[in-house]
Every structure is written in C-alpha cells, then in structure tokens.
C-alpha atoms as a PDB file:
ATOM      1  CA  MET A   1      65.985  26.758 -20.950  1.00  0.00           C
ATOM      2  CA  SER A   2      66.479  28.229 -24.420  1.00  0.00           C
ATOM      3  CA  SER A   3      64.693  26.717 -27.367  1.00  0.00           C
ATOM      4  CA  PRO A   4      67.029  24.944 -29.772  1.00  0.00           C
ATOM      5  CA  ASN A   5      64.955  26.390 -32.612  1.00  0.00           C
ATOM      6  CA  ASN A   6      66.126  29.945 -31.814  1.00  0.00           C
ATOM      7  CA  PRO A   7      69.349  30.420 -33.859  1.00  0.00           C
ATOM      8  CA  ASN A   8      70.448  33.322 -31.656  1.00  0.00           C
ATOM      9  CA  GLU A   9      70.588  31.342 -28.406  1.00  0.00           C
ATOM     10  CA  THR A  10      72.424  28.029 -29.079  1.00  0.00           C
ATOM     11  CA  THR A  11      75.178  26.700 -31.296  1.00  0.00           C
ATOM     12  CA  TYR A  12      72.716  24.227 -32.796  1.00  0.00           C
ATOM     13  CA  ILE A  13      69.167  24.280 -34.151  1.00  0.00           C
ATOM     14  CA  SER A  14      66.610  21.541 -34.541  1.00  0.00           C
ATOM     15  CA  MET A  15      66.061  20.627 -38.189  1.00  0.00           C
ATOM     16  CA  SER A  16      62.352  20.617 -39.077  1.00  0.00           C
ATOM     17  CA  PRO A  17      60.837  18.273 -41.641  1.00  0.00           C
ATOM     18  CA  ALA A  18      60.672  21.217 -44.053  1.00  0.00           C
ATOM     19  CA  ALA A  19      64.415  21.801 -43.649  1.00  0.00           C
ATOM     20  CA  LEU A  20      65.152  18.141 -44.257  1.00  0.00           C
ATOM     21  CA  ALA A  21      62.869  18.117 -47.291  1.00  0.00           C
ATOM     22  CA  ALA A  22      64.825  21.084 -48.682  1.00  0.00           C
ATOM     23  CA  ARG A  23      67.923  18.879 -48.509  1.00  0.00           C
ATOM     24  CA  GLY A  24      66.166  16.129 -50.434  1.00  0.00           C
ATOM     25  CA  THR A  25      65.405  13.970 -47.379  1.00  0.00           C
ATOM     26  CA  ASP A  26      61.991  12.695 -46.362  1.00  0.00           C
ATOM     27  CA  ALA A  27      62.315  13.134 -42.604  1.00  0.00           C
ATOM     28  CA  SER A  28      58.989  11.429 -41.929  1.00  0.00           C
ATOM     29  CA  LEU A  29      60.428   8.206 -43.349  1.00  0.00           C
ATOM     30  CA  VAL A  30      64.154   8.072 -42.800  1.00  0.00           C
ATOM     31  CA  GLY A  31      65.301  11.155 -40.790  1.00  0.00           C
ATOM     32  CA  ALA A  32      69.055  11.907 -41.088  1.00  0.00           C
ATOM     33  CA  HIS A  33      72.264  10.220 -39.952  1.00  0.00           C
ATOM     34  CA  CYS A  34      74.456  11.866 -37.328  1.00  0.00           C
ATOM     35  CA  GLN A  35      77.620  13.080 -39.086  1.00  0.00           C
ATOM     36  CA  TYR A  36      79.848  12.528 -36.064  1.00  0.00           C
ATOM     37  CA  PRO A  37      81.967   9.586 -37.450  1.00  0.00           C
ATOM     38  CA  PRO A  38      81.945   7.358 -34.338  1.00  0.00           C
ATOM     39  CA  CYS A  39      78.144   7.658 -34.136  1.00  0.00           C
ATOM     40  CA  ASN A  40      76.411   7.757 -37.565  1.00  0.00           C
ATOM     41  CA  GLN A  41      73.113   7.145 -35.740  1.00  0.00           C
ATOM     42  CA  LEU A  42      69.867   7.647 -37.638  1.00  0.00           C
ATOM     43  CA  ASP A  43      67.890  10.436 -35.957  1.00  0.00           C
ATOM     44  CA  PHE A  44      64.373  11.410 -36.994  1.00  0.00           C
ATOM     45  CA  LEU A  45      64.772  14.871 -35.383  1.00  0.00           C
ATOM     46  CA  PRO A  46      68.409  15.790 -36.053  1.00  0.00           C
ATOM     47  CA  PHE A  47      70.176  19.035 -35.196  1.00  0.00           C
ATOM     48  CA  LYS A  48      72.292  21.355 -37.337  1.00  0.00           C
ATOM     49  CA  CYS A  49      75.481  22.868 -35.910  1.00  0.00           C
ATOM     50  CA  GLN A  50      75.594  26.628 -36.641  1.00  0.00           C
ATOM     51  CA  SER A  51      79.387  26.659 -36.666  1.00  0.00           C
ATOM     52  CA  CYS A  52      80.241  23.796 -39.075  1.00  0.00           C
ATOM     53  CA  SER A  53      76.747  23.376 -40.657  1.00  0.00           C
ATOM     54  CA  GLN A  54      76.827  19.575 -40.209  1.00  0.00           C
ATOM     55  CA  THR A  55      73.916  17.415 -38.966  1.00  0.00           C
ATOM     56  CA  TYR A  56      74.030  15.564 -35.639  1.00  0.00           C
ATOM     57  CA  CYS A  57      71.892  13.547 -33.295  1.00  0.00           C
ATOM     58  CA  SER A  58      70.748  14.903 -29.926  1.00  0.00           C
ATOM     59  CA  ASP A  59      73.762  13.388 -28.157  1.00  0.00           C
ATOM     60  CA  HIS A  60      76.307  15.100 -30.398  1.00  0.00           C
ATOM     61  CA  ARG A  61      74.540  18.333 -31.237  1.00  0.00           C
ATOM     62  CA  THR A  62      76.870  20.610 -29.209  1.00  0.00           C
ATOM     63  CA  GLU A  63      80.275  21.784 -30.486  1.00  0.00           C
ATOM     64  CA  ASP A  64      82.035  19.832 -27.731  1.00  0.00           C
ATOM     65  CA  GLY A  65      79.834  16.775 -28.380  1.00  0.00           C
ATOM     66  CA  HIS A  66      81.087  16.345 -31.955  1.00  0.00           C
ATOM     67  CA  ASP A  67      84.550  17.957 -31.647  1.00  0.00           C
ATOM     68  CA  CYS A  68      83.438  20.758 -33.988  1.00  0.00           C
ATOM     69  CA  SER A  69      86.041  21.684 -36.626  1.00  0.00           C
ATOM     70  CA  GLN A  70      84.752  25.294 -36.590  1.00  0.00           C
ATOM     71  CA  LYS A  71      84.325  25.600 -32.853  1.00  0.00           C
ATOM     72  CA  GLY A  72      83.547  29.160 -31.771  1.00  0.00           C
ATOM     73  CA  ALA A  73      82.563  30.383 -35.259  1.00  0.00           C
ATOM     74  CA  TRP A  74      78.916  30.874 -34.312  1.00  0.00           C
ATOM     75  CA  ALA A  75      79.824  32.714 -31.095  1.00  0.00           C
ATOM     76  CA  THR A  76      82.170  35.036 -33.006  1.00  0.00           C
ATOM     77  CA  ARG A  77      79.515  35.892 -35.577  1.00  0.00           C
ATOM     78  CA  ARG A  78      76.983  36.558 -32.857  1.00  0.00           C
ATOM     79  CA  ARG A  79      79.369  38.822 -30.919  1.00  0.00           C
ATOM     80  CA  LEU A  80      80.216  40.883 -34.003  1.00  0.00           C
ATOM     81  CA  ALA A  81      76.549  41.234 -34.886  1.00  0.00           C
ATOM     82  CA  GLU A  82      75.722  42.457 -31.376  1.00  0.00           C
ATOM     83  CA  GLN A  83      78.579  44.978 -31.452  1.00  0.00           C
ATOM     84  CA  SER A  84      77.492  46.293 -34.824  1.00  0.00           C
ATOM     85  CA  LYS A  85      73.901  46.582 -33.646  1.00  0.00           C
ATOM     86  CA  ALA A  86      74.945  48.496 -30.522  1.00  0.00           C
ATOM     87  CA  SER A  87      77.163  50.929 -32.445  1.00  0.00           C
ATOM     88  CA  LEU A  88      74.291  51.760 -34.792  1.00  0.00           C
ATOM     89  CA  GLY A  89      71.797  52.335 -31.999  1.00  0.00           C
ATOM     90  CA  GLY A  90      69.873  49.159 -32.676  1.00  0.00           C
ATOM     91  CA  HIS A  91      69.499  49.759 -36.405  1.00  0.00           C
ATOM     92  CA  LYS A  92      70.324  47.246 -39.090  1.00  0.00           C
ATOM     93  CA  PRO A  93      73.982  47.503 -40.186  1.00  0.00           C
ATOM     94  CA  VAL A  94      74.378  49.105 -43.607  1.00  0.00           C
ATOM     95  CA  ARG A  95      77.235  49.692 -45.972  1.00  0.00           C
ATOM     96  CA  ASP A  96      79.055  53.045 -45.755  1.00  0.00           C
ATOM     97  CA  ARG A  97      77.775  54.175 -49.124  1.00  0.00           C
ATOM     98  CA  ASP A  98      74.179  53.558 -47.994  1.00  0.00           C
ATOM     99  CA  VAL A  99      74.436  55.761 -44.885  1.00  0.00           C
ATOM    100  CA  LEU A 100      72.685  59.132 -45.145  1.00  0.00           C
ATOM    101  CA  TYR A 101      74.629  62.147 -43.877  1.00  0.00           C
ATOM    102  CA  ALA A 102      72.553  65.310 -43.471  1.00  0.00           C
ATOM    103  CA  LYS A 103      74.477  68.404 -44.556  1.00  0.00           C
ATOM    104  CA  PRO A 104      73.893  71.628 -46.498  1.00  0.00           C
ATOM    105  CA  CYS A 105      74.068  71.742 -50.285  1.00  0.00           C
ATOM    106  CA  ALA A 106      77.622  72.652 -51.377  1.00  0.00           C
ATOM    107  CA  GLU A 107      76.314  75.525 -53.515  1.00  0.00           C
ATOM    108  CA  GLY A 108      77.140  78.561 -51.388  1.00  0.00           C
ATOM    109  CA  THR A 109      73.851  80.411 -51.875  1.00  0.00           C
ATOM    110  CA  CYS A 110      71.625  77.352 -51.325  1.00  0.00           C
ATOM    111  CA  LYS A 111      70.023  76.694 -47.920  1.00  0.00           C
ATOM    112  CA  THR A 112      68.764  73.188 -48.730  1.00  0.00           C
ATOM    113  CA  THR A 113      69.736  70.358 -46.376  1.00  0.00           C
ATOM    114  CA  ILE A 114      70.627  67.217 -48.340  1.00  0.00           C
ATOM    115  CA  GLY A 115      71.422  63.644 -47.405  1.00  0.00           C
ATOM    116  CA  THR A 116      68.046  62.942 -45.800  1.00  0.00           C
ATOM    117  CA  SER A 117      65.527  60.281 -46.738  1.00  0.00           C
ATOM    118  CA  LEU A 118      63.341  62.948 -48.362  1.00  0.00           C
ATOM    119  CA  VAL A 119      66.038  65.118 -49.971  1.00  0.00           C
ATOM    120  CA  PRO A 120      68.887  62.983 -51.324  1.00  0.00           C
ATOM    121  CA  GLY A 121      72.181  64.551 -52.336  1.00  0.00           C
ATOM    122  CA  VAL A 122      73.785  64.273 -55.771  1.00  0.00           C
ATOM    123  CA  HIS A 123      77.578  63.861 -55.876  1.00  0.00           C
ATOM    124  CA  CYS A 124      79.515  65.776 -58.541  1.00  0.00           C
ATOM    125  CA  ASN A 125      82.494  63.726 -59.694  1.00  0.00           C
ATOM    126  CA  ALA A 126      84.220  66.799 -61.122  1.00  0.00           C
ATOM    127  CA  CYS A 127      84.506  68.984 -57.998  1.00  0.00           C
ATOM    128  CA  ARG A 128      83.778  66.100 -55.585  1.00  0.00           C
ATOM    129  CA  ARG A 129      81.018  67.885 -53.693  1.00  0.00           C
ATOM    130  CA  ASP A 130      77.392  67.033 -52.932  1.00  0.00           C
ATOM    131  CA  TYR A 131      74.491  69.156 -54.144  1.00  0.00           C
ATOM    132  CA  CYS A 132      70.716  69.286 -54.023  1.00  0.00           C
ATOM    133  CA  LEU A 133      68.694  68.367 -57.108  1.00  0.00           C
ATOM    134  CA  LYS A 134      68.427  72.018 -58.162  1.00  0.00           C
ATOM    135  CA  HIS A 135      72.215  72.463 -58.258  1.00  0.00           C
ATOM    136  CA  ARG A 136      73.230  68.962 -59.380  1.00  0.00           C
ATOM    137  CA  LEU A 137      74.388  69.994 -62.864  1.00  0.00           C
ATOM    138  CA  GLU A 138      77.904  71.437 -63.275  1.00  0.00           C
ATOM    139  CA  GLU A 139      76.645  74.681 -64.805  1.00  0.00           C
ATOM    140  CA  ASP A 140      74.221  75.142 -61.915  1.00  0.00           C
ATOM    141  CA  HIS A 141      76.944  75.171 -59.237  1.00  0.00           C
ATOM    142  CA  ASP A 142      79.747  76.851 -61.239  1.00  0.00           C
ATOM    143  CA  CYS A 143      81.756  73.653 -61.099  1.00  0.00           C
ATOM    144  CA  LYS A 144      84.700  74.919 -63.174  1.00  0.00           C
ATOM    145  CA  SER A 145      85.582  77.568 -60.579  1.00  0.00           C
ATOM    146  CA  LYS A 146      85.709  75.072 -57.703  1.00  0.00           C
ATOM    147  CA  PRO A 147      88.933  73.129 -57.033  1.00  0.00           C
ATOM    148  CA  PRO A 148      88.155  69.423 -56.562  1.00  0.00           C
ATOM    149  CA  ILE A 149      88.180  68.337 -52.919  1.00  0.00           C
ATOM    150  CA  GLY A 150      91.293  66.288 -52.259  1.00  0.00           C
ATOM    151  CA  ALA A 151      93.042  67.467 -55.429  1.00  0.00           C
ATOM    152  CA  ARG A 152      96.807  67.678 -55.357  1.00  0.00           C
ATOM    153  CA  ALA A 153      98.533  70.993 -54.701  1.00  0.00           C
ATOM    154  CA  SER A 154      99.950  71.167 -58.229  1.00  0.00           C
ATOM    155  CA  ALA A 155      96.538  70.626 -59.750  1.00  0.00           C
ATOM    156  CA  LEU A 156      95.048  73.279 -57.503  1.00  0.00           C
ATOM    157  CA  ALA A 157      97.802  75.722 -58.430  1.00  0.00           C
ATOM    158  CA  ALA A 158      97.251  75.088 -62.126  1.00  0.00           C
ATOM    159  CA  GLN A 159      93.517  75.572 -61.767  1.00  0.00           C
ATOM    160  CA  GLN A 160      93.992  78.764 -59.773  1.00  0.00           C
ATOM    161  CA  ALA A 161      96.401  80.098 -62.397  1.00  0.00           C
ATOM    162  CA  ALA A 162      93.808  79.400 -65.075  1.00  0.00           C
ATOM    163  CA  ILE A 163      91.151  81.262 -63.069  1.00  0.00           C
ATOM    164  CA  THR A 164      93.473  84.240 -62.566  1.00  0.00           C
ATOM    165  CA  THR A 165      94.342  84.321 -66.270  1.00  0.00           C
ATOM    166  CA  LYS A 166      90.676  84.187 -67.167  1.00  0.00           C
ATOM    167  CA  ALA A 167      89.864  87.038 -64.766  1.00  0.00           C
ATOM    168  CA  THR A 168      92.742  89.167 -66.072  1.00  0.00           C
ATOM    169  CA  SER A 169      91.670  88.572 -69.666  1.00  0.00           C
ATOM    170  CA  ALA A 170      88.103  89.536 -68.802  1.00  0.00           C
ATOM    171  CA  LEU A 171      89.290  92.712 -67.108  1.00  0.00           C
ATOM    172  CA  GLU A 172      91.377  93.715 -70.121  1.00  0.00           C
ATOM    173  CA  ARG A 173      88.381  93.286 -72.424  1.00  0.00           C
ATOM    174  CA  LEU A 174      86.280  95.407 -70.106  1.00  0.00           C
ATOM    175  CA  LYS A 175      88.937  98.131 -70.033  1.00  0.00           C
ATOM    176  CA  LEU A 176      88.919  98.318 -73.819  1.00  0.00           C
ATOM    177  CA  TRP A 177      85.151  98.561 -73.755  1.00  0.00           C
ATOM    178  CA  GLY A 178      85.454 101.216 -71.056  1.00  0.00           C
ATOM    179  CA  ALA A 179      87.838 103.306 -73.157  1.00  0.00           C
ATOM    180  CA  SER A 180      85.296 103.367 -75.972  1.00  0.00           C
ATOM    181  CA  LYS A 181      82.487 104.231 -73.571  1.00  0.00           C
ATOM    182  CA  LYS A 182      84.586 106.999 -72.041  1.00  0.00           C
ATOM    183  CA  GLU A 183      84.891 108.755 -75.385  1.00  0.00           C
ATOM    184  CA  GLN A 184      81.152 108.523 -75.908  1.00  0.00           C
ATOM    185  CA  TYR A 185      80.613 109.877 -72.405  1.00  0.00           C
ATOM    186  CA  LYS A 186      82.882 112.863 -73.093  1.00  0.00           C
ATOM    187  CA  ASP A 187      80.937 113.641 -76.263  1.00  0.00           C
ATOM    188  CA  SER A 188      77.613 113.573 -74.432  1.00  0.00           C
ATOM    189  CA  ARG A 189      78.956 115.804 -71.600  1.00  0.00           C
ATOM    190  CA  ALA A 190      80.241 118.338 -74.121  1.00  0.00           C
ATOM    191  CA  ALA A 191      76.922 118.363 -75.966  1.00  0.00           C
ATOM    192  CA  LYS A 192      75.001 118.781 -72.709  1.00  0.00           C
ATOM    193  CA  ALA A 193      77.190 121.706 -71.670  1.00  0.00           C
ATOM    194  CA  ALA A 194      76.447 123.411 -75.013  1.00  0.00           C
ATOM    195  CA  GLY A 195      72.725 123.373 -74.275  1.00  0.00           C
ATOM    196  CA  PRO A 196      69.789 121.951 -76.245  1.00  0.00           C
ATOM    197  CA  SER A 197      71.026 123.465 -79.478  1.00  0.00           C
ATOM    198  CA  GLY A 198      74.369 121.737 -79.058  1.00  0.00           C
ATOM    199  CA  LEU A 199      72.979 118.250 -78.686  1.00  0.00           C
ATOM    200  CA  ASN A 200      74.164 116.118 -81.548  1.00  0.00           C
ATOM    201  CA  ALA A 201      72.737 112.744 -82.548  1.00  0.00           C
ATOM    202  CA  LYS A 202      74.849 110.906 -79.971  1.00  0.00           C
ATOM    203  CA  GLY A 203      73.732 113.211 -77.180  1.00  0.00           C
ATOM    204  CA  GLN A 204      70.106 112.888 -78.101  1.00  0.00           C
ATOM    205  CA  THR A 205      70.436 109.127 -78.255  1.00  0.00           C
ATOM    206  CA  LYS A 206      71.988 109.128 -74.779  1.00  0.00           C
ATOM    207  CA  LEU A 207      69.107 111.155 -73.291  1.00  0.00           C
ATOM    208  CA  VAL A 208      66.520 108.907 -74.918  1.00  0.00           C
ATOM    209  CA  ALA A 209      68.321 105.819 -73.597  1.00  0.00           C
ATOM    210  CA  VAL A 210      68.397 107.177 -70.031  1.00  0.00           C
ATOM    211  CA  ASN A 211      64.700 108.097 -70.160  1.00  0.00           C
ATOM    212  CA  THR A 212      63.879 104.605 -71.420  1.00  0.00           C
ATOM    213  CA  LEU A 213      66.065 103.102 -68.703  1.00  0.00           C
ATOM    214  CA  LYS A 214      64.138 105.000 -66.034  1.00  0.00           C
ATOM    215  CA  LYS A 215      60.910 103.417 -67.264  1.00  0.00           C
ATOM    216  CA  THR A 216      62.186  99.836 -67.357  1.00  0.00           C
ATOM    217  CA  ALA A 217      64.647  99.652 -64.443  1.00  0.00           C
ATOM    218  CA  LYS A 218      63.727  97.641 -61.363  1.00  0.00           C
ATOM    219  CA  GLY A 219      64.658  98.370 -57.773  1.00  0.00           C
ATOM    220  CA  ASP A 220      63.475  99.150 -54.268  1.00  0.00           C
ATOM    221  CA  ALA A 221      60.297 101.231 -54.588  1.00  0.00           C
ATOM    222  CA  LYS A 222      61.081 102.855 -51.222  1.00  0.00           C
ATOM    223  CA  ILE A 223      64.007 104.777 -52.754  1.00  0.00           C
ATOM    224  CA  PRO A 224      62.813 108.332 -53.556  1.00  0.00           C
ATOM    225  CA  PRO A 225      62.885 109.093 -57.315  1.00  0.00           C
ATOM    226  CA  GLU A 226      65.268 112.021 -56.816  1.00  0.00           C
ATOM    227  CA  LYS A 227      67.743 109.710 -55.044  1.00  0.00           C
ATOM    228  CA  ARG A 228      67.828 107.010 -57.720  1.00  0.00           C
ATOM    229  CA  VAL A 229      70.775 106.103 -59.937  1.00  0.00           C
ATOM    230  CA  TYR A 230      69.686 104.099 -62.992  1.00  0.00           C
ATOM    231  CA  LEU A 231      72.245 101.600 -64.246  1.00  0.00           C
ATOM    232  CA  TYR A 232      72.796  98.831 -66.749  1.00  0.00           C
ATOM    233  CA  VAL A 233      74.193  95.853 -64.828  1.00  0.00           C
ATOM    234  CA  GLU A 234      75.880  92.829 -66.393  1.00  0.00           C
ATOM    235  CA  ALA A 235      77.655  89.721 -65.101  1.00  0.00           C
ATOM    236  CA  GLU A 236      80.948  88.864 -66.819  1.00  0.00           C
ATOM    237  CA  ASN A 237      80.406  85.502 -68.494  1.00  0.00           C
ATOM    238  CA  GLU A 238      83.704  83.771 -67.688  1.00  0.00           C
ATOM    239  CA  THR A 239      84.204  84.598 -64.005  1.00  0.00           C
ATOM    240  CA  ALA A 240      80.772  85.485 -62.615  1.00  0.00           C
ATOM    241  CA  LYS A 241      78.309  83.132 -64.240  1.00  0.00           C
ATOM    242  CA  ALA A 242      74.741  84.276 -63.696  1.00  0.00           C
ATOM    243  CA  LYS A 243      71.307  82.783 -64.239  1.00  0.00           C
ATOM    244  CA  ILE A 244      70.298  86.220 -65.583  1.00  0.00           C
ATOM    245  CA  PRO A 245      73.241  87.698 -67.569  1.00  0.00           C
ATOM    246  CA  LYS A 246      72.149  91.332 -67.524  1.00  0.00           C
ATOM    247  CA  GLY A 247      69.497  93.665 -66.214  1.00  0.00           C
ATOM    248  CA  GLU A 248      68.405  97.278 -65.732  1.00  0.00           C
ATOM    249  CA  PHE A 249      68.167  98.454 -62.130  1.00  0.00           C
ATOM    250  CA  PHE A 250      68.078 101.559 -59.960  1.00  0.00           C
ATOM    251  CA  PHE A 251      69.816 102.044 -56.636  1.00  0.00           C
ATOM    252  CA  SER A 252      70.096 104.818 -54.085  1.00  0.00           C
ATOM    253  CA  GLN A 253      72.741 107.518 -54.525  1.00  0.00           C
ATOM    254  CA  ASP A 254      73.468 107.128 -50.806  1.00  0.00           C
ATOM    255  CA  TRP A 255      74.370 103.446 -51.094  1.00  0.00           C
ATOM    256  CA  VAL A 256      77.964 102.320 -51.175  1.00  0.00           C
ATOM    257  CA  VAL A 257      79.232 100.099 -53.979  1.00  0.00           C
ATOM    258  CA  GLY A 258      79.312  97.032 -51.716  1.00  0.00           C
ATOM    259  CA  ARG A 259      75.596  97.276 -50.989  1.00  0.00           C
ATOM    260  CA  MET A 260      74.804  97.807 -54.657  1.00  0.00           C
ATOM    261  CA  LEU A 261      76.900  94.736 -55.525  1.00  0.00           C
ATOM    262  CA  ASP A 262      74.965  92.560 -53.067  1.00  0.00           C
ATOM    263  CA  SER A 263      71.651  93.732 -54.491  1.00  0.00           C
ATOM    264  CA  ALA A 264      72.749  93.324 -58.118  1.00  0.00           C
ATOM    265  CA  ALA A 265      74.225  89.855 -57.495  1.00  0.00           C
ATOM    266  CA  ALA A 266      70.955  88.721 -55.924  1.00  0.00           C
ATOM    267  CA  SER A 267      68.931  90.117 -58.837  1.00  0.00           C
ATOM    268  CA  LEU A 268      71.126  88.446 -61.473  1.00  0.00           C
ATOM    269  CA  GLN A 269      71.470  85.272 -59.361  1.00  0.00           C
ATOM    270  CA  VAL A 270      75.254  85.385 -59.228  1.00  0.00           C
ATOM    271  CA  GLN A 271      77.005  83.469 -56.452  1.00  0.00           C
ATOM    272  CA  ASN A 272      78.229  86.025 -53.920  1.00  0.00           C
ATOM    273  CA  ILE A 273      80.458  84.831 -51.075  1.00  0.00           C
ATOM    274  CA  ASN A 274      82.222  88.140 -50.410  1.00  0.00           C
ATOM    275  CA  ASN A 275      81.197  88.030 -46.754  1.00  0.00           C
ATOM    276  CA  ARG A 276      82.297  84.424 -46.295  1.00  0.00           C
ATOM    277  CA  SER A 277      85.684  84.295 -48.011  1.00  0.00           C
ATOM    278  CA  ASP A 278      88.905  86.220 -47.455  1.00  0.00           C
ATOM    279  CA  LYS A 279      90.392  85.060 -50.752  1.00  0.00           C
ATOM    280  CA  GLU A 280      90.476  87.742 -53.412  1.00  0.00           C
ATOM    281  CA  GLU A 281      89.937  85.157 -56.163  1.00  0.00           C
ATOM    282  CA  ASP A 282      86.522  84.388 -54.638  1.00  0.00           C
ATOM    283  CA  LYS A 283      85.356  87.990 -54.361  1.00  0.00           C
ATOM    284  CA  LEU A 284      83.004  89.720 -56.756  1.00  0.00           C
ATOM    285  CA  ARG A 285      84.063  93.194 -57.871  1.00  0.00           C
ATOM    286  CA  VAL A 286      82.272  95.977 -59.718  1.00  0.00           C
ATOM    287  CA  PHE A 287      83.819  97.357 -62.903  1.00  0.00           C
ATOM    288  CA  HIS A 288      82.607 100.797 -64.014  1.00  0.00           C
ATOM    289  CA  VAL A 289      82.693 100.628 -67.811  1.00  0.00           C
ATOM    290  CA  GLU A 290      82.552 104.377 -68.522  1.00  0.00           C
ATOM    291  CA  GLY A 291      85.119 105.075 -65.806  1.00  0.00           C
ATOM    292  CA  GLY A 292      87.335 102.190 -66.908  1.00  0.00           C
ATOM    293  CA  ARG A 293      88.100 101.052 -63.365  1.00  0.00           C
ATOM    294  CA  ILE A 294      87.202  98.734 -60.523  1.00  0.00           C
ATOM    295  CA  LEU A 295      85.129 100.538 -57.903  1.00  0.00           C
ATOM    296  CA  ASP A 296      85.997 100.301 -54.224  1.00  0.00           C
ATOM    297  CA  PHE A 297      83.358  98.721 -52.015  1.00  0.00           C
ATOM    298  CA  GLY A 298      83.126 101.868 -49.881  1.00  0.00           C
ATOM    299  CA  GLU A 299      82.541 104.414 -52.653  1.00  0.00           C
ATOM    300  CA  LYS A 300      79.193 106.214 -52.745  1.00  0.00           C
ATOM    301  CA  LEU A 301      77.122 105.560 -55.866  1.00  0.00           C
ATOM    302  CA  GLY A 302      76.168 109.233 -56.135  1.00  0.00           C
ATOM    303  CA  THR A 303      79.843 110.122 -56.418  1.00  0.00           C
ATOM    304  CA  ALA A 304      81.126 107.295 -58.611  1.00  0.00           C
ATOM    305  CA  LEU A 305      78.222 106.775 -61.031  1.00  0.00           C
ATOM    306  CA  VAL A 306      75.543 108.608 -62.997  1.00  0.00           C
ATOM    307  CA  SER A 307      72.325 107.342 -64.514  1.00  0.00           C
ATOM    308  CA  GLY A 308      72.890 105.528 -67.792  1.00  0.00           C
ATOM    309  CA  ASN A 309      76.241 104.060 -66.762  1.00  0.00           C
ATOM    310  CA  THR A 310      77.083 100.396 -67.140  1.00  0.00           C
ATOM    311  CA  VAL A 311      78.652  98.290 -64.400  1.00  0.00           C
ATOM    312  CA  VAL A 312      79.893  94.720 -64.718  1.00  0.00           C
ATOM    313  CA  LEU A 313      80.213  92.132 -61.951  1.00  0.00           C
ATOM    314  CA  LEU A 314      83.331  89.960 -62.246  1.00  0.00           C
ATOM    315  CA  ARG A 315      85.357  87.766 -59.945  1.00  0.00           C
ATOM    316  CA  GLY A 316      89.029  87.290 -59.064  1.00  0.00           C
ATOM    317  CA  VAL A 317      90.499  90.506 -60.523  1.00  0.00           C
ATOM    318  CA  GLY A 318      91.883  91.907 -57.285  1.00  0.00           C
ATOM    319  CA  ALA A 319      91.241  95.029 -55.225  1.00  0.00           C
ATOM    320  CA  PRO A 320      91.214  98.472 -56.933  1.00  0.00           C
ATOM    321  CA  GLU A 321      94.566  99.484 -55.425  1.00  0.00           C
ATOM    322  CA  ASP A 322      96.188  96.463 -57.061  1.00  0.00           C
ATOM    323  CA  LEU A 323      95.052  97.382 -60.561  1.00  0.00           C
ATOM    324  CA  ILE A 324      96.249  99.954 -63.102  1.00  0.00           C
ATOM    325  CA  LYS A 325      93.488 102.373 -64.008  1.00  0.00           C
ATOM    326  CA  VAL A 326      92.771 103.158 -67.641  1.00  0.00           C
END
C-alpha cells in the first residue's frame, strides 16, 4: 500500500505537525477540523487533498469521500508531468529559451561549436544569428552584409540593392586609382626600355620600391625565388572587411588567381565563402589596380601580374565578363 505521505502516489497527503504549525495551528493541542461540511470532525492527524488543497479527516480524505470540487486536478497534473519527463528523456522540464542547441558559429570561417554548457552562443539582434564569443560583436562577423534571418522580401531587396551600390561605388573608385597607376606603370616601362641612363626619378623609385617589397613580403618559403611574384594586397574597406587591411606578399607565377585569392584572404583574415556560395554578391574578386580590371579566377599570375603590382580584394562586383574594362 502506498504511503499517504508520498505526494506522487495518492490524491491526499498526511499533514505533519510542522505543516499544521506553518498554518498557525498547534497540532499537538487541537489538530484541525475536517472541512467536509457534513463532518467538521476534529482530527489530530488530518489529510490535505492535493486537488482542492482543503483539509479532511481520514474518513473524507479521498476526492470521492468529500465530493472534491477539483476532482481529477491532481491526476491531470501528474499525467502532464510524466509526459513532459518522458519527452525530455527523464530530465527536468525547462523553458524553450533555456534549452541549449549545439550548432556551429554563424561566422562562415569559424569552426567553433556553440550552444553547449561550456561554449554558450551569443545572439545578434541585428542579423538574428548566433555566434561564438570571438565573433559576437557586429564588426567581428560583418553584420551589415548579412540579411536578417526572417526579414521580409522588400527589406532583403533593399539591403541587397545597398550592397550592390556599395560594391559598384568601390569598383569605380578602384578604376580611377587604376587609371592613375596605369600611367605611372607606362612611365616606368618606358624608362626601363631606355636602359639605366633613361631611368628618371619615377623609374628609380619604382625599382627601389620593388626591391624593398622583396625584402618584406611574406609567403610560402617553398616557392623558388625565381618563380615569385611580389604584390601589394589590400582589402576594400566597404565590401571586404578585413582584420588586417593590407599586406605585402609573394605568390608563385604558376598559381591561378583563385588560389592567390584564397591565400591572400586567409592572410588578411577576410571572410571567403567563394567555394560555398553560388551568389555573385557573396564572392570575393581580385581587382588589378595597374591593369584597371577584375581578374578571372583562372588566369595565371605570371601572365596577369608583375612584381610591384597592387591587387585589391572586394566583394559583390560581378564576374569579369560582366564589367566594362578601363
């Protein structure tokens, strides 16, 4: 037989002296009166109904015994509790917002798993994604370039238009810079063709700059010196935010532009999802400043570039065949 003191087994529980004292009653002296109206018997060891919370004597302690006004309430609560416990594998029920969901950090380059007891996730209210502690700030996960999850189509279209406008504006600025660089490049080529005596101040400055670049550039030491192309690499500020805005690197002449882009993006810590997205607005491209054009991913560096050139990483400008060359 189940103990009436176990609240999970019967509709009633025996009220201890401590429980009666909590209600302001000295059970050792007077006990408590049964609250079933026809009875009202004084009982020194009364029972509490778990459905209606009233106090009864031993004869009227059951729901049927006192015509309980909340009959079945205790059984319903118990059934729901058991169902909840079973659905959670025996764990204590928790609110939805307290449940931990293990998933990767929403920053594309991050491999951290968040939503665990050891590595909590931080929700960004702007783009509505979850990030690890390292990428929790908006500037750390390039929040402005991400459409908010669940945003309306019109809002997404407006945001995408803004991104496209920003990319186009950036490209136009780079083309103007490229036109200026192209003139300087022509001057240095003409001076070089004229021989040492024909080198003017600009040509000499160019040679000194390239020699300095060769001393400071970083790259794969396995690339033979005669195969190296030394470049100035920058990340366009508006569309390809980088932890390191610019750098000096060398790459192999035999590499294609796509491989150079991957290496440069990793070195400058620019988000690169070219291999994971088919959308052109997500893709990083390489702009050759002196050439005034976007390079195709399949072009060989030895053909498209020379040491001392500057290339800029930018996003969302479109493929080379879609753009007008300077």
